[in-house]
mmCIF file of C-alpha atoms and ligand atoms in Angstrom:
data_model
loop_
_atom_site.group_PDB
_atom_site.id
_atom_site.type_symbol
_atom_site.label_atom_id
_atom_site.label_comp_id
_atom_site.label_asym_id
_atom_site.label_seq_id
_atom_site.Cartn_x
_atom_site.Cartn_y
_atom_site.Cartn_z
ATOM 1 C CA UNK A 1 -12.684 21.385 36.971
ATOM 2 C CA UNK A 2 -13.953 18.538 34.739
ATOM 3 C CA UNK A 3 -16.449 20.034 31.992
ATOM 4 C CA UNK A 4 -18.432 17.581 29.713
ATOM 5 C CA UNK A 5 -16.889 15.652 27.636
ATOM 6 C CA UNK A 6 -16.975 16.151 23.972
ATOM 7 C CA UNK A 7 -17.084 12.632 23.302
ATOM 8 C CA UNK A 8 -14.513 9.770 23.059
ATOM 9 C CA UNK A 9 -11.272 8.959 20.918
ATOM 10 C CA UNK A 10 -9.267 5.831 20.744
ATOM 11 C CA UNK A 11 -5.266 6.585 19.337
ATOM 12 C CA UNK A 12 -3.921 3.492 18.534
ATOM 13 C CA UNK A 13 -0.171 3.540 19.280
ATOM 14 C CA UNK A 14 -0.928 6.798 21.985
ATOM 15 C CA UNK A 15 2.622 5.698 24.453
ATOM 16 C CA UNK A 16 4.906 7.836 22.750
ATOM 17 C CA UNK A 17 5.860 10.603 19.517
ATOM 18 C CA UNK A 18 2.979 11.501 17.652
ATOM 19 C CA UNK A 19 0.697 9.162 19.168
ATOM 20 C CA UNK A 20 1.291 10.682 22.247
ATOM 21 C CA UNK A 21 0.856 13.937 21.560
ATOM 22 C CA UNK A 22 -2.174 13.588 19.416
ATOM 23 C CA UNK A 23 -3.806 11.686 22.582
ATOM 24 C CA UNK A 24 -2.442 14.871 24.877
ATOM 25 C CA UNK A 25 -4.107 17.184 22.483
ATOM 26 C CA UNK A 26 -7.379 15.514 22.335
ATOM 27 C CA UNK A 27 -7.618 14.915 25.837
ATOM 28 C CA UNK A 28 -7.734 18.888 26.013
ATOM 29 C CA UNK A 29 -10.048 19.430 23.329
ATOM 30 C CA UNK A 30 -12.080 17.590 25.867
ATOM 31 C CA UNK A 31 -12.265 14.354 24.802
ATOM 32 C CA UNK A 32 -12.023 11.232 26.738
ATOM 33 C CA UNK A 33 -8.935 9.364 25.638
ATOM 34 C CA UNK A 34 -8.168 5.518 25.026
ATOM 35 C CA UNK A 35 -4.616 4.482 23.828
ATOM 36 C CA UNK A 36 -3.406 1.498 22.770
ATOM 37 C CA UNK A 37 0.024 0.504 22.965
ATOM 38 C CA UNK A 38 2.365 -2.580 22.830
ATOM 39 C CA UNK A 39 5.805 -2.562 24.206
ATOM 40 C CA UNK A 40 6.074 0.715 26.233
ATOM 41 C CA UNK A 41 2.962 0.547 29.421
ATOM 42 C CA UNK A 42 5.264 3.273 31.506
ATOM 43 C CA UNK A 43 4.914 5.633 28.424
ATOM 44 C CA UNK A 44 1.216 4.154 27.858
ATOM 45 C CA UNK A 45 0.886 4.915 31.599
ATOM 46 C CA UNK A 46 2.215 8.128 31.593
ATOM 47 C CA UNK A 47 -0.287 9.302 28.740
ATOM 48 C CA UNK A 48 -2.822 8.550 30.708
ATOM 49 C CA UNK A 49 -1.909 10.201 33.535
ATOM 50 C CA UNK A 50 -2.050 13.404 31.560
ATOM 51 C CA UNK A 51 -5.002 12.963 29.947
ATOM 52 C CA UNK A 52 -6.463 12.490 33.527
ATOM 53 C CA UNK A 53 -4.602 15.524 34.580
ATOM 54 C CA UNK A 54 -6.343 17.004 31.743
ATOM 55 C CA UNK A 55 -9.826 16.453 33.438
ATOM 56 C CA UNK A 56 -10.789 13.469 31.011
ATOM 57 C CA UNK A 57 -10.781 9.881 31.225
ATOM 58 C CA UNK A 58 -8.001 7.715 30.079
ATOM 59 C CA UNK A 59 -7.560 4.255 29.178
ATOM 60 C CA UNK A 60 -5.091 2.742 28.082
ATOM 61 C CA UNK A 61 -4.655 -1.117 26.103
ATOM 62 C CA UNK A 62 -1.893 -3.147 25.076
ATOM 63 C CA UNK A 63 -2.780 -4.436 21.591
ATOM 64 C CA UNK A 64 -0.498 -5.034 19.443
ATOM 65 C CA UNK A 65 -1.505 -3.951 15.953
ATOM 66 C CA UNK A 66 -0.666 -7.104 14.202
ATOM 67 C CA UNK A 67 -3.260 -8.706 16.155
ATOM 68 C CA UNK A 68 -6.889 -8.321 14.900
ATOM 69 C CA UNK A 69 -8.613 -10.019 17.583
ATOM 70 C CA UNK A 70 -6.297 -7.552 19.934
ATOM 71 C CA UNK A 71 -7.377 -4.163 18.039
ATOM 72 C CA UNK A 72 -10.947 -5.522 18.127
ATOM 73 C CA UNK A 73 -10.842 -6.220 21.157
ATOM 74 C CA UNK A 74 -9.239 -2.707 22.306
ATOM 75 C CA UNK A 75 -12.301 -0.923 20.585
ATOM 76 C CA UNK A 76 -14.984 -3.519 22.566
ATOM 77 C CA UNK A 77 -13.338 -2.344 25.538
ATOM 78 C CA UNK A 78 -13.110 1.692 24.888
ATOM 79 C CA UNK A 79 -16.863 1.212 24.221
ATOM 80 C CA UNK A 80 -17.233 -0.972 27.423
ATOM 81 C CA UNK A 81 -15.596 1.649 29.394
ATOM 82 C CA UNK A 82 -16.608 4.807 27.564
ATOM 83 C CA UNK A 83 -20.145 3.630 26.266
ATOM 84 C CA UNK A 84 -19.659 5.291 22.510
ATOM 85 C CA UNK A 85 -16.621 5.988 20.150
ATOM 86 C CA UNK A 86 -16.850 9.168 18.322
ATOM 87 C CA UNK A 87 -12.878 9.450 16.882
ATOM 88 C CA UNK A 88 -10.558 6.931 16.140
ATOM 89 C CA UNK A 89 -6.573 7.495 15.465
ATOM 90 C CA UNK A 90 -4.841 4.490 13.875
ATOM 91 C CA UNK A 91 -1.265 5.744 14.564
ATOM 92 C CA UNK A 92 0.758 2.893 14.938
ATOM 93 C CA UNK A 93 2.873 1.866 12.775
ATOM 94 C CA UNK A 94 6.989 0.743 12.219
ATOM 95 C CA UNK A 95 9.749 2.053 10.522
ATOM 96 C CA UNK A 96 11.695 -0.585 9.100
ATOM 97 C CA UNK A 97 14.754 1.087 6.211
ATOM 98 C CA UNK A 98 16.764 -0.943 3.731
ATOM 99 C CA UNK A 99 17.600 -1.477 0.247
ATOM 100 C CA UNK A 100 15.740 -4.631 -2.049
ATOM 101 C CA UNK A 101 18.056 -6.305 -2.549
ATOM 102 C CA UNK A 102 18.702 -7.148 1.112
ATOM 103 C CA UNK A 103 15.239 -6.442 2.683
ATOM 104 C CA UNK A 104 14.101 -9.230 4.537
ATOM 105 C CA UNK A 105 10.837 -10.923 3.708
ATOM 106 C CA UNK A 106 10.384 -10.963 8.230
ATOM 107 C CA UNK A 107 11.094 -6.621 8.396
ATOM 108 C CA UNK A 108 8.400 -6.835 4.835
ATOM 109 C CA UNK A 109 5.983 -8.800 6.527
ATOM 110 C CA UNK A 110 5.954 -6.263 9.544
ATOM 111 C CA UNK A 111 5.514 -3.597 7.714
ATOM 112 C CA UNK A 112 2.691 -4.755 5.947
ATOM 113 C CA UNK A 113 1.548 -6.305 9.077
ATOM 114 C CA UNK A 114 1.421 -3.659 10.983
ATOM 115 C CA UNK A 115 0.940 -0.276 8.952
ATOM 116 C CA UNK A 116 -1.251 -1.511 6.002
ATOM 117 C CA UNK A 117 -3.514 -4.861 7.528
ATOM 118 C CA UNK A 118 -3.256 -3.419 11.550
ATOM 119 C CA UNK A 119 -4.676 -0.512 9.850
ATOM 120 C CA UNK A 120 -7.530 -1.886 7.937
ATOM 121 C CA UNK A 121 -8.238 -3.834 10.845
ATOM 122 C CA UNK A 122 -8.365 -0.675 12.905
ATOM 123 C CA UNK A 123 -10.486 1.241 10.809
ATOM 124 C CA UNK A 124 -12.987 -1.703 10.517
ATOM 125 C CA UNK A 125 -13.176 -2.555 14.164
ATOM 126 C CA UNK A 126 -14.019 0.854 14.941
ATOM 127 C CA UNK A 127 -16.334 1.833 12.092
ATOM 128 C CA UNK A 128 -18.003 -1.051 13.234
ATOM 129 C CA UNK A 129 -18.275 0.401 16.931
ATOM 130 C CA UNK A 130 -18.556 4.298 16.149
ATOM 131 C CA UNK A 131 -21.659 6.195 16.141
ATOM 132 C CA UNK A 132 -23.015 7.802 13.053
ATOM 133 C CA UNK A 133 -21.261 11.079 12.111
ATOM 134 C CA UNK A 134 -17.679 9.459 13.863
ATOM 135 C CA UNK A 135 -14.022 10.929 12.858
ATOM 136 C CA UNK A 136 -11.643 8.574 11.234
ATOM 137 C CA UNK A 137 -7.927 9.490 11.002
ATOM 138 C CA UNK A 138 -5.030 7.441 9.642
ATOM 139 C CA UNK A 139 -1.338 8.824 10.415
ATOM 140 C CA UNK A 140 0.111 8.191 6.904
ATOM 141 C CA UNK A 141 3.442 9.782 5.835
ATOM 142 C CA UNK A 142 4.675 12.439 2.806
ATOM 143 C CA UNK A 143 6.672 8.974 2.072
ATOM 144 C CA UNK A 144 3.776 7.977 0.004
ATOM 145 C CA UNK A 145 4.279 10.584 -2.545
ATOM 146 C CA UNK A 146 8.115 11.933 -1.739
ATOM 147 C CA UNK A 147 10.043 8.763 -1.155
ATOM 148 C CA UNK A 148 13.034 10.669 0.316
ATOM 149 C CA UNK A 149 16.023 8.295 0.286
ATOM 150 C CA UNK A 150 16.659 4.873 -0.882
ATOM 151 C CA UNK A 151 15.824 1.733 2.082
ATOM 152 C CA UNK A 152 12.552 3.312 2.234
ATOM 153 C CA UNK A 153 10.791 1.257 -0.666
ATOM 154 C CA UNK A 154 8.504 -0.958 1.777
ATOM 155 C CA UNK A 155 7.531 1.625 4.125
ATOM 156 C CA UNK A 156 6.617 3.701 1.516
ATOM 157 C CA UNK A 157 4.639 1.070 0.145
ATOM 158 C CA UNK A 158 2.981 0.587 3.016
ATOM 159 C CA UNK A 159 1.830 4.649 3.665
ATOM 160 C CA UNK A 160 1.025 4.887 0.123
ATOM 161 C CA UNK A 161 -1.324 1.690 0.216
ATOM 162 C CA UNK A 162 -3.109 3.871 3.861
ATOM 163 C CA UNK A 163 -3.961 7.154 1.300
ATOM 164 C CA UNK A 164 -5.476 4.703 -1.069
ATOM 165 C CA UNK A 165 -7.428 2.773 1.637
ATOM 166 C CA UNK A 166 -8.559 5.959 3.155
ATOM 167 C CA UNK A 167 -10.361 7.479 -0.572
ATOM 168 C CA UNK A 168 -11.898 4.148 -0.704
ATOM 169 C CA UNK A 169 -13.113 4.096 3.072
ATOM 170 C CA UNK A 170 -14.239 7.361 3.246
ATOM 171 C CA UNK A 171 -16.777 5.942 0.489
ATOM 172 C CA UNK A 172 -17.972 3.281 2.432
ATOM 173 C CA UNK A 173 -18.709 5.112 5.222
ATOM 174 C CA UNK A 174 -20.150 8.635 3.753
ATOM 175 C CA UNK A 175 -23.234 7.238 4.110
ATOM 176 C CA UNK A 176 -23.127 7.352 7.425
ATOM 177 C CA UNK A 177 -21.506 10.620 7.699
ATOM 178 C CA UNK A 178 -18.330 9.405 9.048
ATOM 179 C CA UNK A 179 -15.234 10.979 7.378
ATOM 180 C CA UNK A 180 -12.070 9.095 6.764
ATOM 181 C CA UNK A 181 -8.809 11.505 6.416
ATOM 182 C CA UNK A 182 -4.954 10.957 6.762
ATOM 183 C CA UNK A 183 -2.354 13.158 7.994
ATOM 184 C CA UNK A 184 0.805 12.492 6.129
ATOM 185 C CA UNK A 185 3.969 13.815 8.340
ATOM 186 C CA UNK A 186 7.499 14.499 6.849
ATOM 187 C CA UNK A 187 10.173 13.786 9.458
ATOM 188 C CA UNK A 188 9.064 14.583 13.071
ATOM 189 C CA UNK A 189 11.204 14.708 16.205
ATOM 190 C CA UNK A 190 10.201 10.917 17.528
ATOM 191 C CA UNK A 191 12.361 8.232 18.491
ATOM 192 C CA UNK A 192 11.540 6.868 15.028
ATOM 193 C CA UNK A 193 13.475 9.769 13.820
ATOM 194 C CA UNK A 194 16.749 10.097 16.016
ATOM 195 C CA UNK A 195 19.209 8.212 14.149
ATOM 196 C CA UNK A 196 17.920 9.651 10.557
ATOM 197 C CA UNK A 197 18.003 13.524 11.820
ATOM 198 C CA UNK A 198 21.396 14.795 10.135
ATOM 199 C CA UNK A 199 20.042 12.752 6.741
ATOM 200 C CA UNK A 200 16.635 14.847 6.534
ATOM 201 C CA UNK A 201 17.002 18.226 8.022
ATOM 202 C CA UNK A 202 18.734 19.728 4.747
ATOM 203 C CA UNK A 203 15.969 18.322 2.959
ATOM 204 C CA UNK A 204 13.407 20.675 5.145
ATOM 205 C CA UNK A 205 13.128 23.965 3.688
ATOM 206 C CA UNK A 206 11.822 25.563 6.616
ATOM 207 C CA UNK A 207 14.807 23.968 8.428
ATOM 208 C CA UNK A 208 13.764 21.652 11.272
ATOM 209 C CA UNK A 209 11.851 18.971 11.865
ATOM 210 C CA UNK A 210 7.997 19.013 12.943
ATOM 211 C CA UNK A 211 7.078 18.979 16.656
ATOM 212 C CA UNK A 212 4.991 16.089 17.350
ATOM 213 C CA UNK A 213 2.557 18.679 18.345
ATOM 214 C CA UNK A 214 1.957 20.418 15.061
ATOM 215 C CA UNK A 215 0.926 17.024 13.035
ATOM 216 C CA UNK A 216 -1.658 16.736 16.486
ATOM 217 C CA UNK A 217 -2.852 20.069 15.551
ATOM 218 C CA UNK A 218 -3.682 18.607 12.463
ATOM 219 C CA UNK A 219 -5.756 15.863 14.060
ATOM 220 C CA UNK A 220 -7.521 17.807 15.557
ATOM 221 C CA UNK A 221 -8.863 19.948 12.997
ATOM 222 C CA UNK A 222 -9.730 17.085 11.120
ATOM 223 C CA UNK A 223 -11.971 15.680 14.261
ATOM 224 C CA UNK A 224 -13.325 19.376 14.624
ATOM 225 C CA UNK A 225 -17.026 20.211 13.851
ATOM 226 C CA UNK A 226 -15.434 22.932 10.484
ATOM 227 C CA UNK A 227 -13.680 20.055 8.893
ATOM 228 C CA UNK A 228 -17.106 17.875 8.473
ATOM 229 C CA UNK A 229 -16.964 18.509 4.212
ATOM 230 C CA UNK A 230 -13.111 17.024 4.728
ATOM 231 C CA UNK A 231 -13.494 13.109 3.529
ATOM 232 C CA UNK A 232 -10.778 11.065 1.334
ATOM 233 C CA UNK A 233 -8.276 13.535 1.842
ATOM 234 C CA UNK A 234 -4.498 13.020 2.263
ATOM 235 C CA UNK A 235 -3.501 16.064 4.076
ATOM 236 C CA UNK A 236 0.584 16.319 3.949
ATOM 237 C CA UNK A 237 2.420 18.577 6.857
ATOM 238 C CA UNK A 238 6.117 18.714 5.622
ATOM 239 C CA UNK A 239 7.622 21.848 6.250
ATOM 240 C CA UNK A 240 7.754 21.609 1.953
ATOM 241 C CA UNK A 241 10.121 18.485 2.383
ATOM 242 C CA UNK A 242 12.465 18.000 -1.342
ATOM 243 C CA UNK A 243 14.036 15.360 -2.832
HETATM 244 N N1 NAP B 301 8.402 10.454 13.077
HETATM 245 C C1 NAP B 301 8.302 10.735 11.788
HETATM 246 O O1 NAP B 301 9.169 11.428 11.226
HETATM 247 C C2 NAP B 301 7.133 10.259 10.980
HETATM 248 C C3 NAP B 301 6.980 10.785 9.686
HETATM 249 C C4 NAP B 301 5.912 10.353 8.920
HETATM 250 C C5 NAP B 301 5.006 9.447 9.436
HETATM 251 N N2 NAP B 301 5.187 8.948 10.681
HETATM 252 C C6 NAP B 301 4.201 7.985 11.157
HETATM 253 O O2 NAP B 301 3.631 8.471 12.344
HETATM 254 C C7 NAP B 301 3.261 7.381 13.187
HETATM 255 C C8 NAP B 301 3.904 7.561 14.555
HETATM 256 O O3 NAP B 301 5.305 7.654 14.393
HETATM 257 P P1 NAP B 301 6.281 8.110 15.568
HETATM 258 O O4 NAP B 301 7.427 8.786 14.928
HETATM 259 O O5 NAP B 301 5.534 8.786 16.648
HETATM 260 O O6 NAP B 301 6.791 6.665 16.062
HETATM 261 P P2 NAP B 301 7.408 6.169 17.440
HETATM 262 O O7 NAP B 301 7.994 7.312 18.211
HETATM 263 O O8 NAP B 301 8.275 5.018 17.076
HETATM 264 O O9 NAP B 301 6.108 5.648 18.243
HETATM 265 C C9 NAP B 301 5.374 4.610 17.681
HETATM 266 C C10 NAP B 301 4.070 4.437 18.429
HETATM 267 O O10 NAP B 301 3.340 3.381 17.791
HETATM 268 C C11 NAP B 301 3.190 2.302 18.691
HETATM 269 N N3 NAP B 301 3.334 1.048 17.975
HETATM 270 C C12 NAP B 301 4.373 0.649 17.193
HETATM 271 N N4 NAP B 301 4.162 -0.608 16.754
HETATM 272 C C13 NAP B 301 2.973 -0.991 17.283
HETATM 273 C C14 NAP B 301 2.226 -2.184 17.219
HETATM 274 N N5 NAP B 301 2.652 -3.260 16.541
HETATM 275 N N6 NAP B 301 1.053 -2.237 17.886
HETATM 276 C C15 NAP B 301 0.614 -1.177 18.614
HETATM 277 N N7 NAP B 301 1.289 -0.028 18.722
HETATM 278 C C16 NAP B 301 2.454 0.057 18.061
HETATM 279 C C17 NAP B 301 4.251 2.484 19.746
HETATM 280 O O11 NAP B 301 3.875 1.802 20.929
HETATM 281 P P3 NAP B 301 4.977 1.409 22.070
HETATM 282 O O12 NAP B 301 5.388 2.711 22.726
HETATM 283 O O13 NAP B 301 4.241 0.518 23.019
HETATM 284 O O14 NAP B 301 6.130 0.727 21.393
HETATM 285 C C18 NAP B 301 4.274 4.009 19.855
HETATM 286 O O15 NAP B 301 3.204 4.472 20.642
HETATM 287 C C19 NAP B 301 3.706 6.119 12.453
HETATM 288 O O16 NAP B 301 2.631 5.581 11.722
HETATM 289 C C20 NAP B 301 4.772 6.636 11.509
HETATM 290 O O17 NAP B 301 4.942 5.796 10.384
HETATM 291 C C21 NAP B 301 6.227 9.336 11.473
#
C-alpha cells in the first residue's frame, strides 16, 4: 500500500554501492527517489525498480557529474516530475590511486572534476531548487583526515576539499534552515573497493569492511527530523580505521 510520501530526494550517483543503497533506504523511509547516474542505466534501472517496489516514485537521470548544465538540469527535472526537493545526496564521485610522481594531470583533472566541482555544482543546483528547511548530504570519505596508503594523495585532496565546502555551505544556507552534513566512509564493500580489499581489512579494527547499508543508515539520520541542530558536520563511519 502506498502511504504519503515524506517528501522527495535526489542521490546523485544512486546505480550502484553506496549510492544505491542510500536511494533503497530512502525510498523506504518514504521518500520519493530520483537518481542520477552515468554509465550503468541497467543498475540505474534496477534502483528504480525497487524504489517503486518500495511504494514510492522513482526517477532516474543520466548526468554525468562533470557536467553542470547536466546536474542542473537533473534537479529541473526531479522538480518537474516531483514538484519540490526536500533532500539531496551528492554521491558520486571516482576513485582514481597513484603515486605523484606518475599521476596524470587527465586521472587529476577527474578527480577534481568530478568529486570537488560536480559537487559544488550539485549542492548549488539544488539549494537553488530545495524548499526552505531542505537536507543536504555530501558522501565524503575518512580519506580526508586518515590518508591510508600512498596513490591516494589526489583523492584525498579531493574529499578533504568536500568537508571544507560543506562548514562553509552549511553557513550559507542556515539561514534558510537547510543543513549541509557529510558522511565520511572508510572502505565499504563497492566495486570501488574489490581490488583494494586484502590492502585495508587489517587496517579495520572491527575487522571487515562496512555494508553499503550502514553508511545509508547514516544518511538517513542526517535527513531525519532529530538531526535538524546537525549542520557543518563531518560525520566519519570507519569501523575505527588506523594507519
Ligand atoms: N567504497 C568505499 O570504500 C568508499 C569509502 C569512502 C568514500 N567513498 C565514496 O562514496 C561514494 C560512492 O562510492 P562507491 O564505493 O559506492 O562507488 P562505486 O561502487 O564505484 O559507485 C559509484 C557511483 O557513482 C556514480 N558515478 C561515478 N562517476 C560519476 C559521474 N561522473 N557522474 C555521475 N555519477 C557518477 C556511479 O554511476 P554509474 O553506475 O552510472 O557508473 C555509481 O552510481 C564516492 O563518493 C566515494 O568516493 C567510498
Amino acid at each position: 500500500m502506498t502511504t504519503h510520501s515524506k517528501g522527495t530526494a535526489l542521490v546523485f550517483g544512486g546505480s550502484r554501492g553506496i549510492g544505491a543503497a542510500i536511494a533503497r533506504r530512502l525510498a523506504r523511509e518514504g521518500y520519493d527517489v530520483a537518481l542520477t547516474y552515468v554509465s550503468r542505466p541497467d543498475d540505474a534501472a534496477t534502483v528504480a525498480a525497487a524504489i517503486e517496489a518500495a511504494g514510492r516514485r522513482a526517477l532516474a537521470v543520466r548526468a554525468d557529474s562533470a557536467d553542470a548544465a547536466a546536474l542542473q538540469d537533473a534537479v529541473a527535472q526531479v522538480v518537474g516530475q516531483f514538484g519540490q526537493l526536500d533532500l539531496a545526496v551528492i554521491n558520486a564521485g571516482v576513485l582514481r590511486l597513484g603515486p605523484l610522481d606518475t599521476f596524470s594531470l587527465a586521472d587529476l583533472d577527474q578527480t577534481l572534476a568530478v568529486n570537488v566541482r560536480g559537487v559544488f555544482v550539485a549542492l548549488q543546483a539544488a539549494a537553488a531548487r530545495m524548499k526552505d528547511g531542505g537536507r543536504l548530504v555530501t558522501i565524503g570519505s575518512n580519506t580526508a583526515i586518515r590518508t591510508g596508503s600512498p596513490g591516494s594523495s589526489a583523492y584525498a585532496m579531493s574529499k578533504a576539499a568536500v568537508a571544507a565546502l560543506v562548514k562553509g555551505t552549511a553557513l550559507d544556507l542556515a539561514p534558510r534552515r537547510i543543513t549541509v552534513n557529510n558522511v565520511q566512509p572508510g572502505p565499504t564493500e563497492t566495486d570501488m573497493t574489490s581490488a583494494l580489499r586484502e590492502h585495508v581489512v587489517p587496517r579495520v579494527p572491527l575487522g571487515r569492511l562496512a555494508e553499503p547499508e550502514e553508511i545509508a543508515g547514516l544518511v538517513a539520520y542526517l535527513a531525519s527530523a532529530e538531526a535538524g541542530f546537525v549542520t557543518g558536520a563531518s560525520l566519519t563511519i570507519d569501523g575505527g580505521f588506523v594507519l
